[in-house]
mmCIF file of C-alpha atoms in Angstrom:
data_model
loop_
_atom_site.group_PDB
_atom_site.id
_atom_site.type_symbol
_atom_site.label_atom_id
_atom_site.label_comp_id
_atom_site.label_asym_id
_atom_site.label_seq_id
_atom_site.Cartn_x
_atom_site.Cartn_y
_atom_site.Cartn_z
ATOM 1 C CA MET A 1 189.530 -225.473 -45.660
ATOM 2 C CA ARG A 2 190.273 -223.822 -49.179
ATOM 3 C CA GLU A 3 187.913 -220.934 -48.762
ATOM 4 C CA LEU A 4 186.688 -218.780 -45.760
ATOM 5 C CA SER A 5 183.175 -219.217 -47.008
ATOM 6 C CA LEU A 6 183.443 -222.936 -46.265
ATOM 7 C CA ASN A 7 184.332 -222.007 -42.722
ATOM 8 C CA ILE A 8 181.288 -219.840 -42.602
ATOM 9 C CA LEU A 9 179.202 -222.855 -43.714
ATOM 10 C CA ASP A 10 180.770 -225.009 -41.148
ATOM 11 C CA ILE A 11 180.397 -222.598 -38.082
ATOM 12 C CA THR A 12 176.774 -221.875 -39.087
ATOM 13 C CA GLU A 13 175.945 -225.471 -39.051
ATOM 14 C CA ASN A 14 176.807 -225.374 -35.342
ATOM 15 C CA SER A 15 174.275 -222.626 -34.991
ATOM 16 C CA LEU A 16 171.625 -224.716 -36.630
ATOM 17 C CA LYS A 17 172.424 -227.588 -34.673
ATOM 18 C CA ALA A 18 172.279 -225.421 -31.477
ATOM 19 C CA LYS A 19 168.522 -224.752 -32.619
ATOM 20 C CA ALA A 20 169.056 -221.002 -33.386
ATOM 21 C CA THR A 21 165.944 -219.356 -34.839
ATOM 22 C CA LEU A 22 168.142 -216.536 -35.957
ATOM 23 C CA VAL A 23 171.591 -216.601 -37.342
ATOM 24 C CA GLU A 24 173.379 -213.309 -38.434
ATOM 25 C CA ILE A 25 176.381 -213.651 -40.737
ATOM 26 C CA ASP A 26 178.326 -210.535 -41.242
ATOM 27 C CA VAL A 27 181.252 -210.121 -43.627
ATOM 28 C CA THR A 28 182.922 -206.779 -43.410
ATOM 29 C CA VAL A 29 185.886 -205.363 -45.292
ATOM 30 C CA VAL A 30 187.274 -202.166 -43.825
ATOM 31 C CA GLY A 31 190.807 -201.154 -45.075
ATOM 32 C CA ASN A 32 193.155 -204.166 -44.698
ATOM 33 C CA LEU A 33 190.828 -205.892 -42.144
ATOM 34 C CA LEU A 34 188.296 -208.694 -43.166
ATOM 35 C CA THR A 35 186.007 -209.419 -40.330
ATOM 36 C CA ILE A 36 183.615 -212.440 -40.129
ATOM 37 C CA VAL A 37 180.988 -212.471 -37.331
ATOM 38 C CA ILE A 38 178.583 -215.419 -36.964
ATOM 39 C CA LYS A 39 175.959 -214.734 -34.290
ATOM 40 C CA ASP A 40 173.129 -216.935 -33.239
ATOM 41 C CA ASN A 41 170.621 -217.229 -30.650
ATOM 42 C CA GLY A 42 170.907 -220.923 -30.095
ATOM 43 C CA CYS A 43 171.272 -222.956 -26.944
ATOM 44 C CA GLY A 44 174.671 -221.491 -26.057
ATOM 45 C CA MET A 45 177.496 -223.254 -24.220
ATOM 46 C CA SER A 46 178.493 -223.657 -20.589
ATOM 47 C CA LYS A 47 181.501 -221.828 -19.324
ATOM 48 C CA GLU A 48 183.215 -225.224 -18.952
ATOM 49 C CA PHE A 49 182.512 -226.225 -22.450
ATOM 50 C CA LEU A 50 183.385 -222.715 -23.920
ATOM 51 C CA ALA A 51 186.773 -222.965 -22.193
ATOM 52 C CA LYS A 52 187.866 -226.008 -24.087
ATOM 53 C CA VAL A 53 185.804 -225.403 -27.307
ATOM 54 C CA THR A 54 189.010 -224.522 -29.283
ATOM 55 C CA ASP A 55 190.562 -227.864 -28.494
ATOM 56 C CA PRO A 56 190.267 -230.307 -31.346
ATOM 57 C CA TYR A 57 189.385 -232.993 -29.036
ATOM 58 C CA THR A 58 186.239 -231.348 -27.782
ATOM 59 C CA THR A 59 183.206 -232.091 -29.837
ATOM 60 C CA THR A 60 179.497 -232.722 -29.545
ATOM 61 C CA ARG A 61 179.573 -235.115 -32.289
ATOM 62 C CA THR A 62 178.805 -238.779 -31.454
ATOM 63 C CA THR A 63 180.509 -240.394 -34.413
ATOM 64 C CA ARG A 64 184.063 -239.632 -33.210
ATOM 65 C CA SER A 65 185.839 -237.736 -30.580
ATOM 66 C CA VAL A 66 187.526 -234.951 -32.700
ATOM 67 C CA GLY A 67 185.872 -231.663 -33.674
ATOM 68 C CA LEU A 68 187.827 -229.457 -36.042
ATOM 69 C CA GLY A 69 185.379 -226.661 -37.111
ATOM 70 C CA ILE A 70 186.271 -224.133 -34.432
ATOM 71 C CA PRO A 71 190.079 -224.948 -34.247
ATOM 72 C CA LEU A 72 190.385 -224.645 -37.992
ATOM 73 C CA ILE A 73 188.817 -221.217 -38.352
ATOM 74 C CA LYS A 74 190.924 -220.012 -35.231
ATOM 75 C CA MET A 75 194.177 -221.256 -36.883
ATOM 76 C CA GLU A 76 193.280 -219.770 -40.249
ATOM 77 C CA ALA A 77 192.679 -216.307 -38.578
ATOM 78 C CA GLU A 78 195.669 -216.342 -36.560
ATOM 79 C CA MET A 79 197.977 -217.520 -39.313
ATOM 80 C CA SER A 80 196.806 -214.659 -41.499
ATOM 81 C CA GLY A 81 197.482 -211.922 -39.060
ATOM 82 C CA GLY A 82 193.964 -211.882 -37.647
ATOM 83 C CA SER A 83 192.297 -212.858 -34.431
ATOM 84 C CA PHE A 84 189.584 -215.345 -33.015
ATOM 85 C CA GLU A 85 187.045 -214.615 -30.424
ATOM 86 C CA ILE A 86 183.977 -216.704 -29.199
ATOM 87 C CA GLN A 87 181.434 -215.545 -26.711
ATOM 88 C CA SER A 88 178.546 -217.774 -25.475
ATOM 89 C CA THR A 89 175.981 -217.732 -22.860
ATOM 90 C CA VAL A 90 173.562 -220.685 -22.072
ATOM 91 C CA GLY A 91 170.141 -219.910 -23.357
ATOM 92 C CA VAL A 92 171.171 -216.640 -25.104
ATOM 93 C CA GLY A 93 173.444 -217.835 -27.962
ATOM 94 C CA THR A 94 176.877 -217.797 -29.382
ATOM 95 C CA THR A 95 178.960 -215.353 -31.263
ATOM 96 C CA VAL A 96 182.119 -216.257 -33.190
ATOM 97 C CA THR A 97 184.086 -213.236 -34.359
ATOM 98 C CA THR A 98 187.253 -213.739 -36.693
ATOM 99 C CA THR A 99 189.359 -211.270 -38.380
ATOM 100 C CA PHE A 100 191.901 -211.534 -41.148
ATOM 101 C CA ALA A 101 194.413 -209.244 -42.634
ATOM 102 C CA VAL A 102 193.329 -208.890 -46.367
ATOM 103 C CA ASP A 103 196.787 -208.845 -47.731
ATOM 104 C CA HIS A 104 198.233 -211.579 -45.770
ATOM 105 C CA ILE A 105 199.734 -214.332 -47.922
ATOM 106 C CA ASP A 106 198.342 -217.071 -45.898
ATOM 107 C CA ARG A 107 194.721 -215.801 -45.779
ATOM 108 C CA PRO A 108 192.439 -218.091 -47.553
ATOM 109 C CA PRO A 109 190.275 -216.454 -50.286
ATOM 110 C CA LEU A 110 186.594 -215.687 -49.138
ATOM 111 C CA GLY A 111 185.373 -217.854 -51.962
ATOM 112 C CA ASP A 112 181.842 -218.601 -52.996
ATOM 113 C CA VAL A 113 179.660 -217.137 -50.348
ATOM 114 C CA GLY A 114 176.397 -217.410 -52.449
ATOM 115 C CA GLU A 115 176.954 -221.172 -52.604
ATOM 116 C CA THR A 116 177.476 -221.230 -48.637
ATOM 117 C CA ILE A 117 174.197 -219.443 -48.032
ATOM 118 C CA MET A 118 172.328 -221.382 -50.665
ATOM 119 C CA THR A 119 173.567 -224.695 -49.017
ATOM 120 C CA LEU A 120 172.386 -223.561 -45.634
ATOM 121 C CA LEU A 121 168.722 -222.936 -46.764
ATOM 122 C CA THR A 122 167.786 -226.553 -47.208
ATOM 123 C CA GLU A 123 165.329 -227.734 -44.610
ATOM 124 C CA LEU A 124 165.928 -224.688 -42.598
ATOM 125 C CA ASN A 125 162.467 -224.912 -40.890
ATOM 126 C CA ASP A 126 161.798 -221.714 -38.992
ATOM 127 C CA THR A 127 165.282 -220.450 -38.683
ATOM 128 C CA ARG A 128 166.058 -217.099 -40.177
ATOM 129 C CA ILE A 129 169.378 -216.392 -41.583
ATOM 130 C CA VAL A 130 170.493 -212.784 -42.329
ATOM 131 C CA PHE A 131 173.529 -212.356 -44.366
ATOM 132 C CA THR A 132 175.172 -208.842 -44.522
ATOM 133 C CA TYR A 133 178.162 -207.936 -46.633
ATOM 134 C CA TYR A 134 179.843 -204.593 -46.368
ATOM 135 C CA ALA A 135 182.954 -203.462 -48.420
ATOM 136 C CA ASN A 136 183.979 -200.284 -50.326
ATOM 137 C CA GLY A 137 181.494 -198.299 -48.386
ATOM 138 C CA GLN A 138 178.571 -200.117 -49.709
ATOM 139 C CA SER A 139 176.433 -203.013 -48.190
ATOM 140 C CA PHE A 140 174.189 -205.786 -49.269
ATOM 141 C CA CYS A 141 171.805 -207.631 -47.165
ATOM 142 C CA PHE A 142 170.048 -211.111 -47.616
ATOM 143 C CA ASP A 143 167.385 -211.977 -45.246
ATOM 144 C CA THR A 144 165.454 -215.300 -45.464
ATOM 145 C CA LEU A 145 162.493 -213.708 -43.923
ATOM 146 C CA GLU A 146 162.274 -211.058 -46.721
ATOM 147 C CA LEU A 147 162.626 -213.775 -49.360
ATOM 148 C CA GLN A 148 159.895 -215.910 -47.734
ATOM 149 C CA GLN A 149 157.599 -212.904 -47.836
ATOM 150 C CA GLN A 150 158.170 -212.701 -51.577
ATOM 151 C CA LEU A 151 157.538 -216.479 -52.033
ATOM 152 C CA GLU A 152 154.065 -216.775 -50.990
ATOM 153 C CA GLY A 153 154.181 -220.286 -49.613
ATOM 154 C CA ILE A 154 156.603 -221.735 -52.029
ATOM 155 C CA PRO A 155 159.287 -223.497 -50.098
ATOM 156 C CA LEU A 156 162.687 -221.676 -49.721
ATOM 157 C CA ASP A 157 164.611 -224.877 -50.594
ATOM 158 C CA THR A 158 163.102 -225.403 -54.086
ATOM 159 C CA PRO A 159 166.057 -225.946 -56.364
ATOM 160 C CA GLU A 160 165.182 -222.983 -58.575
ATOM 161 C CA ILE A 161 164.860 -220.662 -55.598
ATOM 162 C CA LEU A 162 168.244 -221.856 -54.197
ATOM 163 C CA GLN A 163 169.895 -221.252 -57.755
ATOM 164 C CA PHE A 164 168.425 -217.654 -57.646
ATOM 165 C CA VAL A 165 169.707 -217.035 -54.046
ATOM 166 C CA LYS A 166 173.203 -218.069 -55.095
ATOM 167 C CA GLN A 167 173.256 -215.699 -58.041
ATOM 168 C CA LEU A 168 171.701 -212.898 -56.106
ATOM 169 C CA ILE A 169 174.342 -212.952 -53.441
ATOM 170 C CA ASN A 170 177.364 -213.440 -55.729
ATOM 171 C CA GLU A 171 176.230 -210.782 -58.208
ATOM 172 C CA ASN A 172 175.727 -208.101 -55.540
ATOM 173 C CA MET A 173 178.993 -208.996 -53.751
ATOM 174 C CA ASN A 174 180.780 -208.727 -57.170
ATOM 175 C CA THR A 175 179.268 -205.383 -57.803
ATOM 176 C CA ILE A 176 180.242 -204.058 -54.446
ATOM 177 C CA ASN A 177 183.756 -205.383 -54.830
ATOM 178 C CA GLY A 178 184.095 -203.839 -58.262
ATOM 179 C CA GLY A 179 186.325 -206.542 -59.728
ATOM 180 C CA MET A 180 188.393 -206.800 -56.609
ATOM 181 C CA LEU A 181 189.086 -210.470 -55.793
ATOM 182 C CA LEU A 182 188.716 -211.259 -52.149
ATOM 183 C CA MET B 1 171.812 -205.930 -60.563
ATOM 184 C CA LYS B 2 169.544 -208.638 -59.210
ATOM 185 C CA THR B 3 167.219 -207.792 -56.299
ATOM 186 C CA ILE B 4 165.112 -209.978 -54.092
ATOM 187 C CA ALA B 5 162.078 -208.825 -55.992
ATOM 188 C CA ASP B 6 163.324 -210.567 -59.009
ATOM 189 C CA ILE B 7 162.252 -213.740 -57.490
ATOM 190 C CA GLN B 8 158.623 -212.969 -58.279
ATOM 191 C CA ALA B 9 159.024 -214.273 -61.865
ATOM 192 C CA ILE B 10 160.375 -217.529 -60.658
ATOM 193 C CA ARG B 11 157.919 -217.846 -57.913
ATOM 194 C CA ASP B 12 155.048 -217.367 -60.338
ATOM 195 C CA LYS B 13 156.451 -219.928 -62.588
ATOM 196 C CA MET B 14 156.847 -222.547 -59.574
ATOM 197 C CA LYS B 15 153.349 -221.990 -58.313
ATOM 198 C CA SER B 16 151.425 -224.280 -60.613
ATOM 199 C CA GLN B 17 154.178 -226.941 -60.295
ATOM 200 C CA ILE B 18 154.147 -226.953 -56.405
ATOM 201 C CA VAL B 19 150.527 -227.877 -56.142
ATOM 202 C CA VAL B 20 151.120 -231.003 -58.069
ATOM 203 C CA ARG B 21 154.116 -232.028 -56.009
ATOM 204 C CA ASP B 22 152.449 -231.378 -52.608
ATOM 205 C CA LYS B 23 149.762 -233.963 -53.385
ATOM 206 C CA ASP B 24 152.158 -236.787 -53.157
ATOM 207 C CA THR B 25 155.459 -237.145 -51.335
ATOM 208 C CA SER B 26 155.591 -240.885 -50.993
ATOM 209 C CA ASP B 27 157.663 -241.260 -54.148
ATOM 210 C CA GLU B 28 160.282 -238.689 -52.948
ATOM 211 C CA ILE B 29 163.764 -239.671 -53.499
ATOM 212 C CA ARG B 30 166.094 -238.073 -50.881
ATOM 213 C CA VAL B 31 169.741 -237.431 -51.765
ATOM 214 C CA ILE B 32 171.607 -236.705 -48.537
ATOM 215 C CA VAL B 33 175.066 -235.019 -48.441
ATOM 216 C CA GLY B 34 177.361 -235.188 -45.428
ATOM 217 C CA MET B 35 178.002 -231.658 -44.488
ATOM 218 C CA ALA B 36 180.024 -231.632 -41.189
ATOM 219 C CA THR B 37 183.611 -230.193 -41.067
ATOM 220 C CA CYS B 38 184.989 -233.327 -42.606
ATOM 221 C CA GLY B 39 182.601 -233.319 -45.487
ATOM 222 C CA ILE B 40 182.881 -229.656 -46.086
ATOM 223 C CA SER B 41 186.686 -229.674 -46.116
ATOM 224 C CA ALA B 42 186.682 -232.638 -48.531
ATOM 225 C CA GLY B 43 184.585 -230.785 -51.047
ATOM 226 C CA ALA B 44 180.956 -231.513 -50.053
ATOM 227 C CA ARG B 45 179.538 -228.030 -50.964
ATOM 228 C CA PRO B 46 180.313 -228.065 -54.634
ATOM 229 C CA VAL B 47 178.879 -231.661 -54.825
ATOM 230 C CA PHE B 48 175.734 -230.313 -53.012
ATOM 231 C CA ASN B 49 175.662 -227.449 -55.469
ATOM 232 C CA THR B 50 176.050 -229.693 -58.585
ATOM 233 C CA LEU B 51 173.264 -232.058 -57.278
ATOM 234 C CA MET B 52 170.982 -229.119 -56.688
ATOM 235 C CA ASP B 53 171.758 -227.596 -60.192
ATOM 236 C CA GLU B 54 171.065 -231.012 -61.949
ATOM 237 C CA VAL B 55 167.687 -231.332 -60.070
ATOM 238 C CA ALA B 56 166.720 -227.873 -61.011
ATOM 239 C CA ASN B 57 167.788 -228.080 -64.722
ATOM 240 C CA ARG B 58 166.223 -231.559 -65.215
ATOM 241 C CA GLN B 59 163.124 -230.475 -63.489
ATOM 242 C CA LEU B 60 163.221 -233.566 -61.156
ATOM 243 C CA LYS B 61 160.245 -232.767 -59.011
ATOM 244 C CA ASN B 62 160.342 -235.779 -56.807
ATOM 245 C CA VAL B 63 163.965 -235.491 -55.689
ATOM 246 C CA LYS B 64 165.137 -233.559 -52.669
ATOM 247 C CA VAL B 65 168.746 -232.820 -51.973
ATOM 248 C CA VAL B 66 169.373 -232.308 -48.207
ATOM 249 C CA ARG B 67 172.386 -231.938 -45.897
ATOM 250 C CA THR B 68 173.186 -234.029 -42.878
ATOM 251 C CA GLY B 69 175.897 -234.023 -40.384
ATOM 252 C CA CYS B 70 178.972 -236.312 -39.993
ATOM 253 C CA LEU B 71 178.270 -239.887 -41.144
ATOM 254 C CA GLY B 72 181.206 -241.328 -39.137
ATOM 255 C CA MET B 73 183.513 -242.121 -42.088
ATOM 256 C CA CYS B 74 185.398 -238.842 -42.362
ATOM 257 C CA THR B 75 188.145 -240.293 -44.570
ATOM 258 C CA LEU B 76 185.565 -241.270 -47.362
ATOM 259 C CA GLU B 77 183.910 -237.895 -47.634
ATOM 260 C CA PRO B 78 182.247 -236.347 -49.577
ATOM 261 C CA ILE B 79 179.612 -239.011 -48.880
ATOM 262 C CA VAL B 80 176.191 -238.989 -50.679
ATOM 263 C CA GLU B 81 173.416 -241.288 -49.619
ATOM 264 C CA VAL B 82 170.455 -242.051 -51.980
ATOM 265 C CA LEU B 83 167.214 -242.939 -50.239
ATOM 266 C CA GLU B 84 164.503 -244.363 -52.625
ATOM 267 C CA PRO B 85 161.129 -245.361 -51.215
ATOM 268 C CA GLY B 86 160.970 -249.120 -51.012
ATOM 269 C CA LYS B 87 164.700 -249.703 -51.816
ATOM 270 C CA GLU B 88 167.879 -250.225 -49.926
ATOM 271 C CA LYS B 89 169.873 -247.210 -49.040
ATOM 272 C CA VAL B 90 172.803 -246.640 -51.507
ATOM 273 C CA THR B 91 175.887 -244.950 -50.177
ATOM 274 C CA TYR B 92 178.379 -243.101 -52.500
ATOM 275 C CA CYS B 93 181.791 -242.062 -51.272
ATOM 276 C CA ARG B 94 184.635 -239.707 -52.374
ATOM 277 C CA VAL B 95 182.105 -238.053 -54.524
ATOM 278 C CA THR B 96 183.122 -235.078 -56.850
ATOM 279 C CA PRO B 97 180.885 -232.661 -58.859
ATOM 280 C CA ALA B 98 181.565 -234.879 -61.878
ATOM 281 C CA LYS B 99 180.592 -238.113 -60.071
ATOM 282 C CA ALA B 100 177.483 -236.196 -58.661
ATOM 283 C CA LYS B 101 176.423 -235.433 -62.121
ATOM 284 C CA GLU B 102 176.691 -239.082 -63.125
ATOM 285 C CA ILE B 103 174.841 -240.252 -60.077
ATOM 286 C CA ILE B 104 171.870 -238.078 -61.035
ATOM 287 C CA ASP B 105 172.067 -239.119 -64.582
ATOM 288 C CA ARG B 106 172.586 -242.806 -64.300
ATOM 289 C CA HIS B 107 171.093 -243.575 -60.884
ATOM 290 C CA ILE B 108 168.367 -241.065 -60.174
ATOM 291 C CA VAL B 109 167.202 -240.680 -63.726
ATOM 292 C CA GLY B 110 168.308 -243.831 -65.326
ATOM 293 C CA GLY B 111 167.778 -246.172 -62.378
ATOM 294 C CA ASN B 112 171.079 -247.765 -62.500
ATOM 295 C CA ILE B 113 173.279 -247.719 -59.495
ATOM 296 C CA CYS B 114 176.907 -246.257 -60.084
ATOM 297 C CA THR B 115 178.516 -249.344 -58.669
ATOM 298 C CA GLN B 116 182.133 -248.096 -59.199
ATOM 299 C CA TYR B 117 181.514 -245.237 -56.597
ATOM 300 C CA LEU B 118 179.919 -247.302 -54.001
ATOM 301 C CA ILE B 119 181.284 -247.366 -50.399
ATOM 302 C CA ASN B 120 181.100 -251.112 -50.549
ATOM 303 C CA ASN B 121 184.292 -250.984 -52.539
ATOM 304 C CA GLU B 122 186.238 -249.321 -49.726
ATOM 305 C CA GLU B 123 188.180 -251.363 -47.213
#
C-alpha cells in the first residue's frame, strides 16, 4: 500500500463486513510515535481464527484463498519500527492497533485520510463511524452520527455531502499538522 | 476552518433536489468499484473519488457510485462495473482516475461504452 490511509480503508472494510454498528478510527501522533487504532463492535473472531489471521493464506473471502489486508498492515508497521496487535472476541468486536516510528525511512505516508473516510460512507446503512485525529496537542473528531443530525434526512452518501466530508477532514488535519507532512 | 455546521448550506441546497430523486429510482445507474485489498492497493480509492467528483460536479442525479468487495480478478483491478437498468452489465478493468473521467463522460453521460477499457479485451 502506498499510504497508511489506504490500510485504514482496507481494515475498516473488514469491520463493516463484520456487521459492526460502531467503528472507531483513532490516529494519534505523540512524539515520534504514530498510532492507528481501528476498533469495531462487529461479530469478532474465534480464538482459532484469530491465531492465524496474520497468515496471508487465511481469509474469509470466497473468490480466492489469499487475504492480504491484515498481513500488509502488520508488515508495514514492523518494517517501520512499530508494532501490530489484534484483539478480538466473538460477539464483542475486534480492535486492530498498529504503531509506526514517524521518522522511519520505510514508514509509508499517512496520505489522504479524508478520501478514505469519504469512501467508507457510501451505503453505510446504520453503521456509525467515529474518526479522531490527535497531533501537536490538538484533536479533531468526525462522527457520522453528528453529521446525520445536521443532514435532516438527506442521505450521507449524496456526492456533494461526501465531497464536503473529505474537505472537512483534510482541512482540519492540515491545520492541526501546521504544515508538517505526515 | 470548516466545521460540521458548515454542511447546513449544502443540505438546504440539496433538499429540493432530493425530493425529486426519491420519487423514482428505477432509472438509477449503479457504478460499482471493487474495494477489497486488491482493489485498494491497485488504486481503487482515487478512482472512486474521481467518479464521485464527476457525479457531483455534473449533477448526475440518477447515478450512484458504490463500493463492493473482491470481484475475483485481482490482477485486473481497479475494476469498475456499470449497471444500467435493462442493459447488460459493463465491466471495465485497470481503471485509472483519467479513465474513470472518460467512463463518466462517454458512457454514463454520452451513452457510448468505452470499449478499449473493457475486461473482455483481457486474456
